[in-house]
mmCIF file of C-alpha atoms in Angstrom:
data_model
loop_
_atom_site.group_PDB
_atom_site.id
_atom_site.type_symbol
_atom_site.label_atom_id
_atom_site.label_comp_id
_atom_site.label_asym_id
_atom_site.label_seq_id
_atom_site.Cartn_x
_atom_site.Cartn_y
_atom_site.Cartn_z
ATOM 1 C CA MET A 269 -5.890 16.157 -30.861
ATOM 2 C CA LYS A 270 -6.018 12.957 -28.879
ATOM 3 C CA THR A 271 -5.043 12.151 -25.208
ATOM 4 C CA ILE A 272 -3.474 8.890 -24.417
ATOM 5 C CA PHE A 273 -3.920 7.906 -20.754
ATOM 6 C CA LEU A 274 -1.620 4.978 -19.639
ATOM 7 C CA ALA A 275 -3.455 2.692 -17.230
ATOM 8 C CA ALA A 276 -2.197 -0.753 -18.118
ATOM 9 C CA GLY A 277 0.105 -1.235 -15.257
ATOM 10 C CA LYS A 278 -0.467 -3.771 -12.518
ATOM 11 C CA SER A 279 0.412 -1.541 -9.581
ATOM 12 C CA SER A 280 2.705 -4.225 -8.293
ATOM 13 C CA ARG A 281 4.730 -1.767 -6.183
ATOM 14 C CA ILE A 282 1.866 -0.663 -4.068
ATOM 15 C CA GLN A 283 0.772 -4.243 -3.152
ATOM 16 C CA PRO A 284 -0.959 -5.423 -1.017
ATOM 17 C CA ILE A 285 -3.160 -2.427 -1.893
ATOM 18 C CA SER A 286 -5.198 -3.088 -5.050
ATOM 19 C CA ASN A 287 -4.978 -1.178 -8.405
ATOM 20 C CA LYS A 288 -4.044 2.378 -7.486
ATOM 21 C CA ASN A 289 -6.320 3.831 -10.174
ATOM 22 C CA LEU A 290 -9.379 2.170 -8.540
ATOM 23 C CA LEU A 291 -8.572 3.540 -5.028
ATOM 24 C CA LYS A 292 -11.429 5.979 -3.988
ATOM 25 C CA PHE A 293 -10.394 9.421 -2.766
ATOM 26 C CA MET A 294 -13.354 11.520 -1.574
ATOM 27 C CA GLY A 295 -15.651 8.909 -3.023
ATOM 28 C CA LYS A 296 -14.239 8.794 -6.476
ATOM 29 C CA PRO A 297 -11.630 6.459 -8.070
ATOM 30 C CA LEU A 298 -8.263 8.025 -8.674
ATOM 31 C CA ILE A 299 -8.587 7.505 -12.404
ATOM 32 C CA ILE A 300 -11.752 9.748 -12.361
ATOM 33 C CA HIS A 301 -9.930 12.544 -10.500
ATOM 34 C CA LEU A 302 -7.087 12.411 -12.984
ATOM 35 C CA LEU A 303 -9.330 12.381 -16.033
ATOM 36 C CA GLU A 304 -11.550 15.220 -14.676
ATOM 37 C CA ASN A 305 -8.367 17.157 -13.923
ATOM 38 C CA ALA A 306 -7.290 16.631 -17.649
ATOM 39 C CA GLN A 307 -10.805 17.784 -18.784
ATOM 40 C CA LYS A 308 -10.544 20.927 -16.694
ATOM 41 C CA GLY A 309 -7.203 21.628 -18.487
ATOM 42 C CA GLY A 310 -8.890 21.359 -21.907
ATOM 43 C CA LEU A 311 -7.834 17.913 -22.813
ATOM 44 C CA LYS A 312 -10.303 15.615 -24.489
ATOM 45 C CA ASN A 313 -10.670 12.604 -26.963
ATOM 46 C CA PHE A 314 -9.231 10.198 -24.258
ATOM 47 C CA ILE A 315 -7.778 6.881 -25.199
ATOM 48 C CA ILE A 316 -7.385 4.712 -22.208
ATOM 49 C CA VAL A 317 -4.636 2.127 -22.546
ATOM 50 C CA CYS A 318 -5.463 -0.809 -20.292
ATOM 51 C CA ASN A 319 -4.989 -4.470 -19.711
ATOM 52 C CA LYS A 320 -7.407 -7.370 -20.106
ATOM 53 C CA ASP A 321 -7.947 -7.529 -16.274
ATOM 54 C CA ASN A 322 -8.877 -3.953 -15.660
ATOM 55 C CA LYS A 323 -10.645 -2.921 -19.045
ATOM 56 C CA GLU A 324 -14.203 -3.941 -17.956
ATOM 57 C CA VAL A 325 -13.984 -2.194 -14.572
ATOM 58 C CA PHE A 326 -12.530 0.931 -16.109
ATOM 59 C CA GLU A 327 -15.281 1.048 -18.701
ATOM 60 C CA LYS A 328 -17.986 0.832 -15.869
ATOM 61 C CA ILE A 329 -16.290 3.405 -13.765
ATOM 62 C CA LEU A 330 -15.953 5.935 -16.651
ATOM 63 C CA GLN A 331 -19.597 5.459 -17.554
ATOM 64 C CA GLN A 332 -20.553 6.229 -13.962
ATOM 65 C CA GLY A 333 -18.310 9.300 -14.034
ATOM 66 C CA ASN A 334 -19.760 10.513 -17.426
ATOM 67 C CA ILE A 335 -16.425 10.497 -18.977
ATOM 68 C CA THR A 336 -16.317 9.571 -22.598
ATOM 69 C CA ALA A 337 -13.263 7.554 -23.799
ATOM 70 C CA GLU A 338 -12.112 4.769 -26.131
ATOM 71 C CA PHE A 339 -10.184 1.845 -24.752
ATOM 72 C CA VAL A 340 -7.329 -0.089 -26.188
ATOM 73 C CA LEU A 341 -5.493 -3.129 -24.789
ATOM 74 C CA GLN A 342 -1.786 -3.066 -24.308
ATOM 75 C CA PRO A 343 -0.756 -6.489 -25.930
ATOM 76 C CA ASN A 344 2.392 -7.110 -23.924
ATOM 77 C CA LEU A 345 2.734 -5.421 -20.428
ATOM 78 C CA GLU A 346 6.396 -6.329 -20.436
ATOM 79 C CA ASP A 347 6.886 -3.692 -23.162
ATOM 80 C CA GLY A 348 6.357 -0.911 -20.433
ATOM 81 C CA VAL A 349 5.603 2.652 -21.233
ATOM 82 C CA ALA A 350 6.732 2.396 -24.869
ATOM 83 C CA GLY A 351 4.203 -0.615 -25.380
ATOM 84 C CA GLY A 352 1.375 1.431 -23.872
ATOM 85 C CA VAL A 353 2.122 4.488 -25.993
ATOM 86 C CA LEU A 354 2.325 2.432 -29.224
ATOM 87 C CA ALA A 355 -0.874 0.834 -28.378
ATOM 88 C CA GLY A 356 -2.646 4.121 -27.824
ATOM 89 C CA LEU A 357 -1.078 5.623 -31.051
ATOM 90 C CA THR A 358 -2.940 2.968 -33.206
ATOM 91 C CA ARG A 359 -6.097 5.193 -32.449
ATOM 92 C CA VAL A 360 -4.374 8.454 -33.417
ATOM 93 C CA LYS A 361 -4.511 9.693 -36.985
ATOM 94 C CA ASN A 362 -1.365 10.408 -39.044
ATOM 95 C CA ASN A 363 0.222 13.720 -38.118
ATOM 96 C CA GLU A 364 -2.411 14.331 -35.490
ATOM 97 C CA PRO A 365 -1.357 16.071 -32.151
ATOM 98 C CA VAL A 366 -1.107 13.881 -29.214
ATOM 99 C CA PHE A 367 -0.901 14.419 -25.442
ATOM 100 C CA ILE A 368 0.518 11.544 -23.358
ATOM 101 C CA LEU A 369 -0.415 11.221 -19.685
ATOM 102 C CA GLY A 370 1.269 8.713 -17.365
ATOM 103 C CA GLY A 371 -1.956 7.816 -15.686
ATOM 104 C CA ASN A 372 -0.514 8.643 -12.260
ATOM 105 C CA ASP A 373 0.135 12.364 -11.980
ATOM 106 C CA TYR A 374 -2.144 14.817 -10.117
ATOM 107 C CA ILE A 375 -1.278 18.312 -11.075
ATOM 108 C CA ASP A 376 -2.877 21.805 -11.633
ATOM 109 C CA PRO A 377 -5.009 21.415 -14.768
ATOM 110 C CA LYS A 378 -4.028 24.967 -16.038
ATOM 111 C CA ILE A 379 -0.543 23.668 -16.934
ATOM 112 C CA TYR A 380 -1.943 21.525 -19.791
ATOM 113 C CA GLN A 381 -2.760 24.435 -21.965
ATOM 114 C CA GLN A 382 0.467 26.167 -21.020
ATOM 115 C CA ILE A 383 2.344 23.137 -22.418
ATOM 116 C CA ILE A 384 0.405 23.339 -25.638
ATOM 117 C CA THR A 385 1.009 27.080 -25.925
ATOM 118 C CA GLU A 386 4.625 26.985 -25.312
ATOM 119 C CA SER A 387 5.036 24.224 -27.943
ATOM 120 C CA LYS A 388 3.859 26.521 -30.800
ATOM 121 C CA GLY A 389 6.322 26.723 -33.631
ATOM 122 C CA ILE A 390 8.279 23.716 -32.298
ATOM 123 C CA GLN A 391 7.728 19.959 -32.065
ATOM 124 C CA GLY A 392 6.385 19.791 -28.546
ATOM 125 C CA GLY A 393 6.640 20.254 -24.770
ATOM 126 C CA ILE A 394 7.483 18.274 -21.716
ATOM 127 C CA LEU A 395 6.264 19.031 -18.217
ATOM 128 C CA ALA A 396 9.299 19.774 -16.077
ATOM 129 C CA LYS A 397 8.720 19.917 -12.266
ATOM 130 C CA THR A 398 11.055 22.288 -10.435
ATOM 131 C CA VAL A 399 12.510 20.496 -7.438
ATOM 132 C CA LYS A 400 14.432 21.774 -4.445
ATOM 133 C CA THR A 401 15.719 18.433 -3.248
ATOM 134 C CA TYR A 402 16.994 15.289 -5.120
ATOM 135 C CA PHE A 403 14.189 13.187 -6.563
ATOM 136 C CA PRO A 404 15.068 9.680 -8.091
ATOM 137 C CA GLY A 405 13.698 10.317 -11.510
ATOM 138 C CA GLY A 406 14.622 11.595 -14.962
ATOM 139 C CA TYR A 407 16.355 14.994 -15.004
ATOM 140 C CA LEU A 408 16.247 17.354 -18.168
ATOM 141 C CA LYS A 409 19.258 18.965 -19.445
ATOM 142 C CA VAL A 410 18.242 22.200 -21.021
ATOM 143 C CA ASP A 411 19.752 25.269 -22.626
ATOM 144 C CA GLU A 412 19.164 28.834 -21.750
ATOM 145 C CA ASN A 413 15.798 28.824 -23.469
ATOM 146 C CA ASN A 414 14.647 25.697 -21.623
ATOM 147 C CA ILE A 415 15.092 23.675 -24.895
ATOM 148 C CA ILE A 416 15.707 20.076 -23.964
ATOM 149 C CA LYS A 417 19.069 18.486 -24.819
ATOM 150 C CA GLU A 418 18.797 15.263 -23.061
ATOM 151 C CA ILE A 419 17.232 13.209 -20.140
ATOM 152 C CA GLN A 420 19.518 11.822 -17.459
ATOM 153 C CA GLU A 421 17.753 9.004 -15.524
ATOM 154 C CA LYS A 422 18.484 9.012 -11.781
ATOM 155 C CA PRO A 423 21.808 10.837 -12.044
ATOM 156 C CA GLY A 424 22.424 10.694 -8.194
ATOM 157 C CA GLU A 425 22.310 13.490 -5.684
ATOM 158 C CA GLY A 426 24.732 16.167 -6.584
ATOM 159 C CA ASN A 427 24.950 15.145 -10.253
ATOM 160 C CA GLU A 428 21.764 16.663 -11.487
ATOM 161 C CA PRO A 429 22.069 18.618 -14.847
ATOM 162 C CA SER A 430 19.245 20.976 -13.648
ATOM 163 C CA ASN A 431 16.511 21.217 -11.106
ATOM 164 C CA LEU A 432 13.907 20.101 -13.731
ATOM 165 C CA VAL A 433 12.377 16.646 -13.290
ATOM 166 C CA ASN A 434 10.555 14.980 -16.270
ATOM 167 C CA ILE A 435 6.862 14.520 -15.511
ATOM 168 C CA MET A 436 4.688 12.330 -17.766
ATOM 169 C CA ALA A 437 2.652 15.092 -19.310
ATOM 170 C CA HIS A 438 4.125 15.159 -22.906
ATOM 171 C CA TYR A 439 2.731 16.992 -25.892
ATOM 172 C CA PHE A 440 3.682 16.198 -29.523
ATOM 173 C CA VAL A 441 2.537 18.446 -32.277
ATOM 174 C CA SER A 442 2.752 15.456 -34.679
ATOM 175 C CA SER A 443 2.177 11.904 -33.579
ATOM 176 C CA ASP A 444 4.142 10.764 -36.621
ATOM 177 C CA ASP A 445 7.396 11.953 -34.913
ATOM 178 C CA LEU A 446 6.559 9.816 -31.832
ATOM 179 C CA LYS A 447 5.701 6.838 -33.875
ATOM 180 C CA THR A 448 8.815 6.952 -35.898
ATOM 181 C CA ALA A 449 11.027 7.409 -32.835
ATOM 182 C CA LEU A 450 9.464 4.492 -30.969
ATOM 183 C CA SER A 451 9.710 2.212 -34.025
ATOM 184 C CA LYS A 452 13.489 2.897 -34.148
ATOM 185 C CA ALA A 453 14.336 2.915 -30.442
ATOM 186 C CA GLN A 454 16.086 0.025 -28.885
ATOM 187 C CA SER A 455 17.206 -0.641 -25.440
ATOM 188 C CA SER A 456 18.096 -3.778 -23.253
ATOM 189 C CA LYS A 457 16.400 -2.021 -20.240
ATOM 190 C CA ASP A 458 12.817 -0.968 -19.654
ATOM 191 C CA ASP A 459 13.445 2.477 -21.035
ATOM 192 C CA VAL A 460 12.514 2.306 -24.739
ATOM 193 C CA TYR A 461 10.181 5.274 -24.448
ATOM 194 C CA GLU A 462 12.874 7.404 -22.730
ATOM 195 C CA THR A 463 15.344 6.227 -25.504
ATOM 196 C CA ALA A 464 12.926 7.441 -28.181
ATOM 197 C CA LEU A 465 12.719 10.751 -26.504
ATOM 198 C CA GLN A 466 16.431 11.055 -26.310
ATOM 199 C CA ASN A 467 16.635 10.599 -30.118
ATOM 200 C CA LEU A 468 13.903 13.190 -30.667
ATOM 201 C CA PHE A 469 15.699 15.687 -28.567
ATOM 202 C CA LYS A 470 18.902 15.280 -30.780
ATOM 203 C CA THR A 471 17.155 16.232 -33.966
ATOM 204 C CA GLN A 472 14.005 18.223 -32.998
ATOM 205 C CA THR A 473 12.919 21.068 -30.656
ATOM 206 C CA PHE A 474 11.088 20.258 -27.469
ATOM 207 C CA LYS A 475 10.658 22.738 -24.605
ATOM 208 C CA ALA A 476 10.839 21.907 -20.854
ATOM 209 C CA VAL A 477 7.749 23.759 -19.550
ATOM 210 C CA SER A 478 8.784 24.556 -15.902
ATOM 211 C CA TYR A 479 6.112 23.895 -13.227
ATOM 212 C CA GLN A 480 6.347 24.792 -9.636
ATOM 213 C CA ASN A 481 2.880 24.080 -8.416
ATOM 214 C CA TYR A 482 1.537 20.869 -6.672
ATOM 215 C CA TRP A 483 2.350 17.443 -8.076
ATOM 216 C CA GLN A 484 1.547 14.138 -6.565
ATOM 217 C CA ALA A 485 1.976 10.557 -7.910
ATOM 218 C CA VAL A 486 1.367 7.086 -6.365
ATOM 219 C CA LYS A 487 4.490 4.940 -6.980
ATOM 220 C CA TYR A 488 4.709 3.282 -3.473
ATOM 221 C CA PRO A 489 1.980 2.570 -0.829
ATOM 222 C CA TRP A 490 2.730 5.523 1.378
ATOM 223 C CA HIS A 491 2.191 7.893 -1.558
ATOM 224 C CA VAL A 492 -1.581 6.998 -1.070
ATOM 225 C CA LEU A 493 -1.364 9.256 2.022
ATOM 226 C CA ASP A 494 0.314 12.104 0.106
ATOM 227 C CA MET A 495 -2.335 11.742 -2.756
ATOM 228 C CA LYS A 496 -5.035 11.820 -0.088
ATOM 229 C CA ASP A 497 -3.686 15.088 1.309
ATOM 230 C CA GLN A 498 -3.303 16.706 -2.029
ATOM 231 C CA ILE A 499 -6.896 15.786 -3.288
ATOM 232 C CA MET A 500 -8.522 16.979 -0.112
ATOM 233 C CA LYS A 501 -6.508 20.148 -0.185
ATOM 234 C CA GLN A 502 -7.719 20.969 -3.745
ATOM 235 C CA ASN A 503 -11.268 19.851 -3.078
ATOM 236 C CA ILE A 504 -12.313 20.746 0.476
ATOM 237 C CA GLN A 505 -12.462 24.468 1.316
ATOM 238 C CA ASN A 506 -15.183 24.599 3.912
ATOM 239 C CA ILE A 507 -17.399 22.401 5.966
ATOM 240 C CA SER A 508 -19.860 20.462 3.907
ATOM 241 C CA ILE A 509 -22.589 18.209 5.543
ATOM 242 C CA HIS A 510 -25.120 16.374 3.343
ATOM 243 C CA PRO A 511 -28.770 17.110 4.302
ATOM 244 C CA THR A 512 -29.263 13.340 5.071
ATOM 245 C CA ALA A 513 -26.183 13.123 7.419
ATOM 246 C CA GLU A 514 -26.951 12.983 11.180
ATOM 247 C CA VAL A 515 -24.389 14.773 13.306
ATOM 248 C CA SER A 516 -24.924 14.804 16.998
ATOM 249 C CA GLU A 517 -25.108 18.221 18.702
ATOM 250 C CA LYS A 518 -22.494 16.731 21.214
ATOM 251 C CA ALA A 519 -20.080 15.942 18.451
ATOM 252 C CA THR A 520 -17.227 18.384 17.598
ATOM 253 C CA LEU A 521 -16.009 19.467 14.154
ATOM 254 C CA ILE A 522 -12.779 21.289 14.226
ATOM 255 C CA GLY A 523 -11.469 23.097 11.111
ATOM 256 C CA GLU A 524 -13.275 24.379 7.971
ATOM 257 C CA ASN A 525 -12.255 21.701 5.605
ATOM 258 C CA ILE A 526 -14.457 18.758 6.465
ATOM 259 C CA PHE A 527 -16.755 16.906 3.948
ATOM 260 C CA ILE A 528 -19.413 14.640 5.267
ATOM 261 C CA GLU A 529 -21.332 12.605 2.731
ATOM 262 C CA ALA A 530 -24.972 11.347 2.619
ATOM 263 C CA GLY A 531 -26.157 8.888 5.186
ATOM 264 C CA VAL A 532 -23.404 9.499 7.631
ATOM 265 C CA LYS A 533 -24.056 9.191 11.339
ATOM 266 C CA ILE A 534 -21.691 10.837 13.825
ATOM 267 C CA MET A 535 -22.392 10.013 17.493
ATOM 268 C CA ASN A 536 -22.003 11.735 20.753
ATOM 269 C CA ASN A 537 -18.572 13.124 21.714
ATOM 270 C CA ALA A 538 -17.067 12.152 18.419
ATOM 271 C CA THR A 539 -14.355 14.568 17.205
ATOM 272 C CA ILE A 540 -13.647 15.190 13.456
ATOM 273 C CA CYS A 541 -10.482 17.320 12.727
ATOM 274 C CA GLY A 542 -10.057 18.598 9.231
ATOM 275 C CA PRO A 543 -9.010 18.138 6.616
ATOM 276 C CA CYS A 544 -11.181 15.128 6.484
ATOM 277 C CA TYR A 545 -13.638 13.251 4.384
ATOM 278 C CA ILE A 546 -16.299 10.812 5.619
ATOM 279 C CA GLY A 547 -17.839 8.604 3.009
ATOM 280 C CA LYS A 548 -21.520 7.724 2.396
ATOM 281 C CA ASN A 549 -23.359 5.825 5.211
ATOM 282 C CA THR A 550 -20.382 5.605 7.353
ATOM 283 C CA ILE A 551 -21.050 5.433 11.177
ATOM 284 C CA ILE A 552 -18.660 7.343 13.491
ATOM 285 C CA GLY A 553 -19.160 6.040 16.972
ATOM 286 C CA GLN A 554 -19.087 7.642 20.433
ATOM 287 C CA ASN A 555 -15.749 9.053 21.735
ATOM 288 C CA THR A 556 -13.964 8.542 18.483
ATOM 289 C CA LEU A 557 -11.323 10.923 17.114
ATOM 290 C CA ILE A 558 -10.799 11.304 13.334
ATOM 291 C CA ARG A 559 -7.924 13.525 12.134
ATOM 292 C CA GLN A 560 -6.813 14.383 8.596
ATOM 293 C CA SER A 561 -8.158 11.144 7.166
ATOM 294 C CA ASN A 562 -10.164 9.839 4.203
ATOM 295 C CA ILE A 563 -12.792 7.348 5.561
ATOM 296 C CA GLY A 564 -14.573 5.427 2.743
ATOM 297 C CA ASP A 565 -18.186 4.439 2.258
ATOM 298 C CA ASN A 566 -20.059 2.088 4.691
ATOM 299 C CA CYS A 567 -17.348 2.056 7.276
ATOM 300 C CA VAL A 568 -18.041 1.704 11.094
ATOM 301 C CA ILE A 569 -15.524 3.490 13.217
ATOM 302 C CA GLY A 570 -16.539 2.225 16.535
ATOM 303 C CA PHE A 571 -16.498 3.338 20.162
ATOM 304 C CA ASN A 572 -13.217 4.912 21.270
ATOM 305 C CA SER A 573 -11.364 4.448 18.062
ATOM 306 C CA GLU A 574 -8.827 6.992 16.766
ATOM 307 C CA ILE A 575 -7.927 7.281 13.107
ATOM 308 C CA CYS A 576 -5.207 9.825 12.242
ATOM 309 C CA ARG A 577 -3.726 10.800 8.927
ATOM 310 C CA SER A 578 -4.826 7.666 7.314
ATOM 311 C CA PHE A 579 -6.613 6.409 4.149
ATOM 312 C CA LEU A 580 -9.395 3.922 4.788
ATOM 313 C CA ALA A 581 -11.146 2.399 1.692
ATOM 314 C CA ASP A 582 -14.883 1.194 1.784
ATOM 315 C CA LYS A 583 -16.341 -1.151 4.499
ATOM 316 C CA VAL A 584 -13.659 -0.897 7.079
ATOM 317 C CA SER A 585 -14.614 -1.535 10.703
ATOM 318 C CA THR A 586 -12.872 -0.648 13.911
ATOM 319 C CA HIS A 587 -13.654 -1.074 17.752
ATOM 320 C CA ALA A 588 -11.506 0.882 20.221
ATOM 321 C CA ALA A 589 -8.622 0.679 17.747
ATOM 322 C CA TYR A 590 -5.799 3.113 16.945
ATOM 323 C CA ILE A 591 -5.018 3.546 13.191
ATOM 324 C CA GLY A 592 -2.238 5.980 12.530
ATOM 325 C CA ASP A 593 -0.624 7.064 9.202
ATOM 326 C CA SER A 594 -1.813 3.825 7.566
ATOM 327 C CA VAL A 595 -3.249 2.783 4.130
ATOM 328 C CA VAL A 596 -6.187 0.326 4.583
ATOM 329 C CA ASP A 597 -7.945 -1.410 1.677
ATOM 330 C CA SER A 598 -11.615 -2.250 1.735
ATOM 331 C CA GLU A 599 -13.518 -4.874 4.000
ATOM 332 C CA VAL A 600 -10.868 -4.883 6.732
ATOM 333 C CA ASN A 601 -11.855 -5.307 10.310
ATOM 334 C CA PHE A 602 -9.706 -4.158 13.263
ATOM 335 C CA GLY A 603 -10.579 -5.891 16.568
ATOM 336 C CA ALA A 604 -10.853 -4.117 19.975
ATOM 337 C CA TYR A 605 -7.582 -2.501 21.098
ATOM 338 C CA SER A 606 -5.574 -3.328 17.923
ATOM 339 C CA VAL A 607 -3.022 -0.798 17.046
ATOM 340 C CA THR A 608 -1.053 0.204 13.980
ATOM 341 C CA THR A 609 2.096 1.753 15.478
ATOM 342 C CA ASN A 610 3.480 4.503 13.334
ATOM 343 C CA LEU A 611 6.804 5.592 14.888
ATOM 344 C CA ARG A 612 10.074 3.814 15.443
ATOM 345 C CA LEU A 613 11.517 4.084 18.891
ATOM 346 C CA ASP A 614 14.766 5.604 17.363
ATOM 347 C CA THR A 615 12.545 8.112 15.374
ATOM 348 C CA LYS A 616 14.382 7.153 12.022
ATOM 349 C CA ASN A 617 12.538 7.062 8.804
ATOM 350 C CA VAL A 618 10.227 4.070 8.386
ATOM 351 C CA LYS A 619 11.372 1.616 5.777
ATOM 352 C CA VAL A 620 9.072 -0.654 3.764
ATOM 353 C CA LYS A 621 9.773 -3.845 1.879
ATOM 354 C CA ILE A 622 8.830 -3.506 -1.830
ATOM 355 C CA LYS A 623 9.380 -6.668 -3.716
ATOM 356 C CA ASP A 624 12.853 -7.693 -2.560
ATOM 357 C CA GLN A 625 14.079 -4.215 -1.446
ATOM 358 C CA LEU A 626 13.809 -2.197 1.694
ATOM 359 C CA ILE A 627 12.770 1.213 0.573
ATOM 360 C CA ASP A 628 13.108 4.292 2.809
ATOM 361 C CA SER A 629 9.672 6.009 2.787
ATOM 362 C CA LYS A 630 11.212 9.337 3.784
ATOM 363 C CA LYS A 631 8.488 9.457 6.601
ATOM 364 C CA GLU A 632 9.212 9.513 10.225
ATOM 365 C CA LYS A 633 5.641 8.439 10.845
ATOM 366 C CA LEU A 634 4.176 5.598 8.789
ATOM 367 C CA GLY A 635 1.828 2.900 10.114
ATOM 368 C CA SER A 636 0.593 -0.261 8.346
ATOM 369 C CA ILE A 637 -0.327 -1.218 4.661
ATOM 370 C CA VAL A 638 -3.339 -3.514 4.912
ATOM 371 C CA GLY A 639 -4.737 -5.493 1.997
ATOM 372 C CA LYS A 640 -8.466 -6.009 1.190
ATOM 373 C CA GLY A 641 -10.354 -8.297 3.561
ATOM 374 C CA ALA A 642 -7.699 -8.723 6.128
ATOM 375 C CA GLN A 643 -8.838 -9.414 9.674
ATOM 376 C CA ILE A 644 -6.835 -7.961 12.604
ATOM 377 C CA GLY A 645 -7.421 -9.727 16.024
ATOM 378 C CA SER A 646 -8.156 -7.954 19.287
ATOM 379 C CA GLY A 647 -5.026 -6.602 20.883
ATOM 380 C CA ALA A 648 -2.853 -7.112 17.797
ATOM 381 C CA LYS A 649 -0.070 -4.620 17.467
ATOM 382 C CA ILE A 650 1.392 -3.949 14.100
ATOM 383 C CA MET A 651 4.886 -2.361 13.844
ATOM 384 C CA PRO A 652 5.623 0.623 11.571
ATOM 385 C CA GLY A 653 5.703 0.063 7.825
ATOM 386 C CA ARG A 654 4.467 -3.567 7.952
ATOM 387 C CA LYS A 655 2.368 -5.051 5.093
ATOM 388 C CA ILE A 656 -0.628 -7.358 5.627
ATOM 389 C CA ASN A 657 -1.781 -9.294 2.728
ATOM 390 C CA PRO A 658 -5.436 -9.512 1.370
ATOM 391 C CA ASN A 659 -7.488 -11.739 3.534
ATOM 392 C CA GLN A 660 -4.654 -12.407 5.958
ATOM 393 C CA LEU A 661 -5.726 -13.236 9.512
ATOM 394 C CA ILE A 662 -3.764 -11.642 12.297
ATOM 395 C CA ALA A 663 -4.349 -13.484 15.642
ATOM 396 C CA PRO A 664 -5.472 -11.714 18.765
ATOM 397 C CA ASN A 665 -2.589 -10.196 20.830
ATOM 398 C CA THR A 666 -0.069 -10.803 17.972
ATOM 399 C CA VAL A 667 2.957 -8.469 17.816
ATOM 400 C CA LEU A 668 3.660 -8.241 14.016
ATOM 401 C CA ILE A 669 7.271 -7.285 13.639
ATOM 402 C CA LYS A 670 8.100 -8.757 10.225
#
């Protein structure tokens, strides 16, 4: 059996944040977390579908993570998921079983073997997340035995054919079936892969494997915060302090799910509230407060700063700054008394501009989304949900409204 992992996308919806698969959660790129999860679930023989811009960096990252895989380029990114799957299938033998992973979904690894087990005697299985509220995705229409009859894409709230949402963990007993369906599928929209599935469901038997455990994907920038929470929840169960870390006797650690890496220095009167991850060689200054955050490697969280419920990548520095519910890429500097505000005065959900649309984040609290290398001047105030481009300079005392 082969496992195709789709990673050729440009992550355009999370801009100004860089490639989501390269974001480091608890010191490891997301792609490593996802592949390690798949390995725990018994999947192997990985085929990474990538593009010409990320192939080299993925190869290096997987070597460092001791994960063996072969790489294949997706010729045309405009072909979407179907193009990625077809590229991966060129490395799969005729009639060989194949598992398709969307390259984005963090789930309980035990479910992978359950999908394979429940596919015995039929043509395959599709992971089906049980939801309680409407999710803007593909819903599965099934019979009394959970055999799939069709997919309905974004049917609208109240029109769902079931409470089962299609998640990109798809198992095919024979790769030939999928190759044939993709070669025949036609659509004027970016849903050729879904069209191929629809055609398969009409003539063959695929089971919706119901799943009720945790699931997180990164589609929009604020999902980085949700992924942070889920990865820390699954990987930090107690206080872990590396022997080379220096934690002042006057510092306070609250909670039992705090992970402090090698070379970290935590100064007097600093307070760390779990769940929290502090990356290698990071300095946490005097009188700082860090709550429920991922702090990357080689950061400097300076005197009197507060970081709450945020994701900070590597080499971020602050001085007497407030960063709340924010996603911050690497090498960003926050000047003294700069603030990422995270709550509207009317307490309505924060909206974020994604491409040409204002999207409701479904979050009452959401701060800034800051690209790599941005410099935030002293006293700058950034309104909720605002994006700052890579290397952008925000002048001192600016109030960033748009």
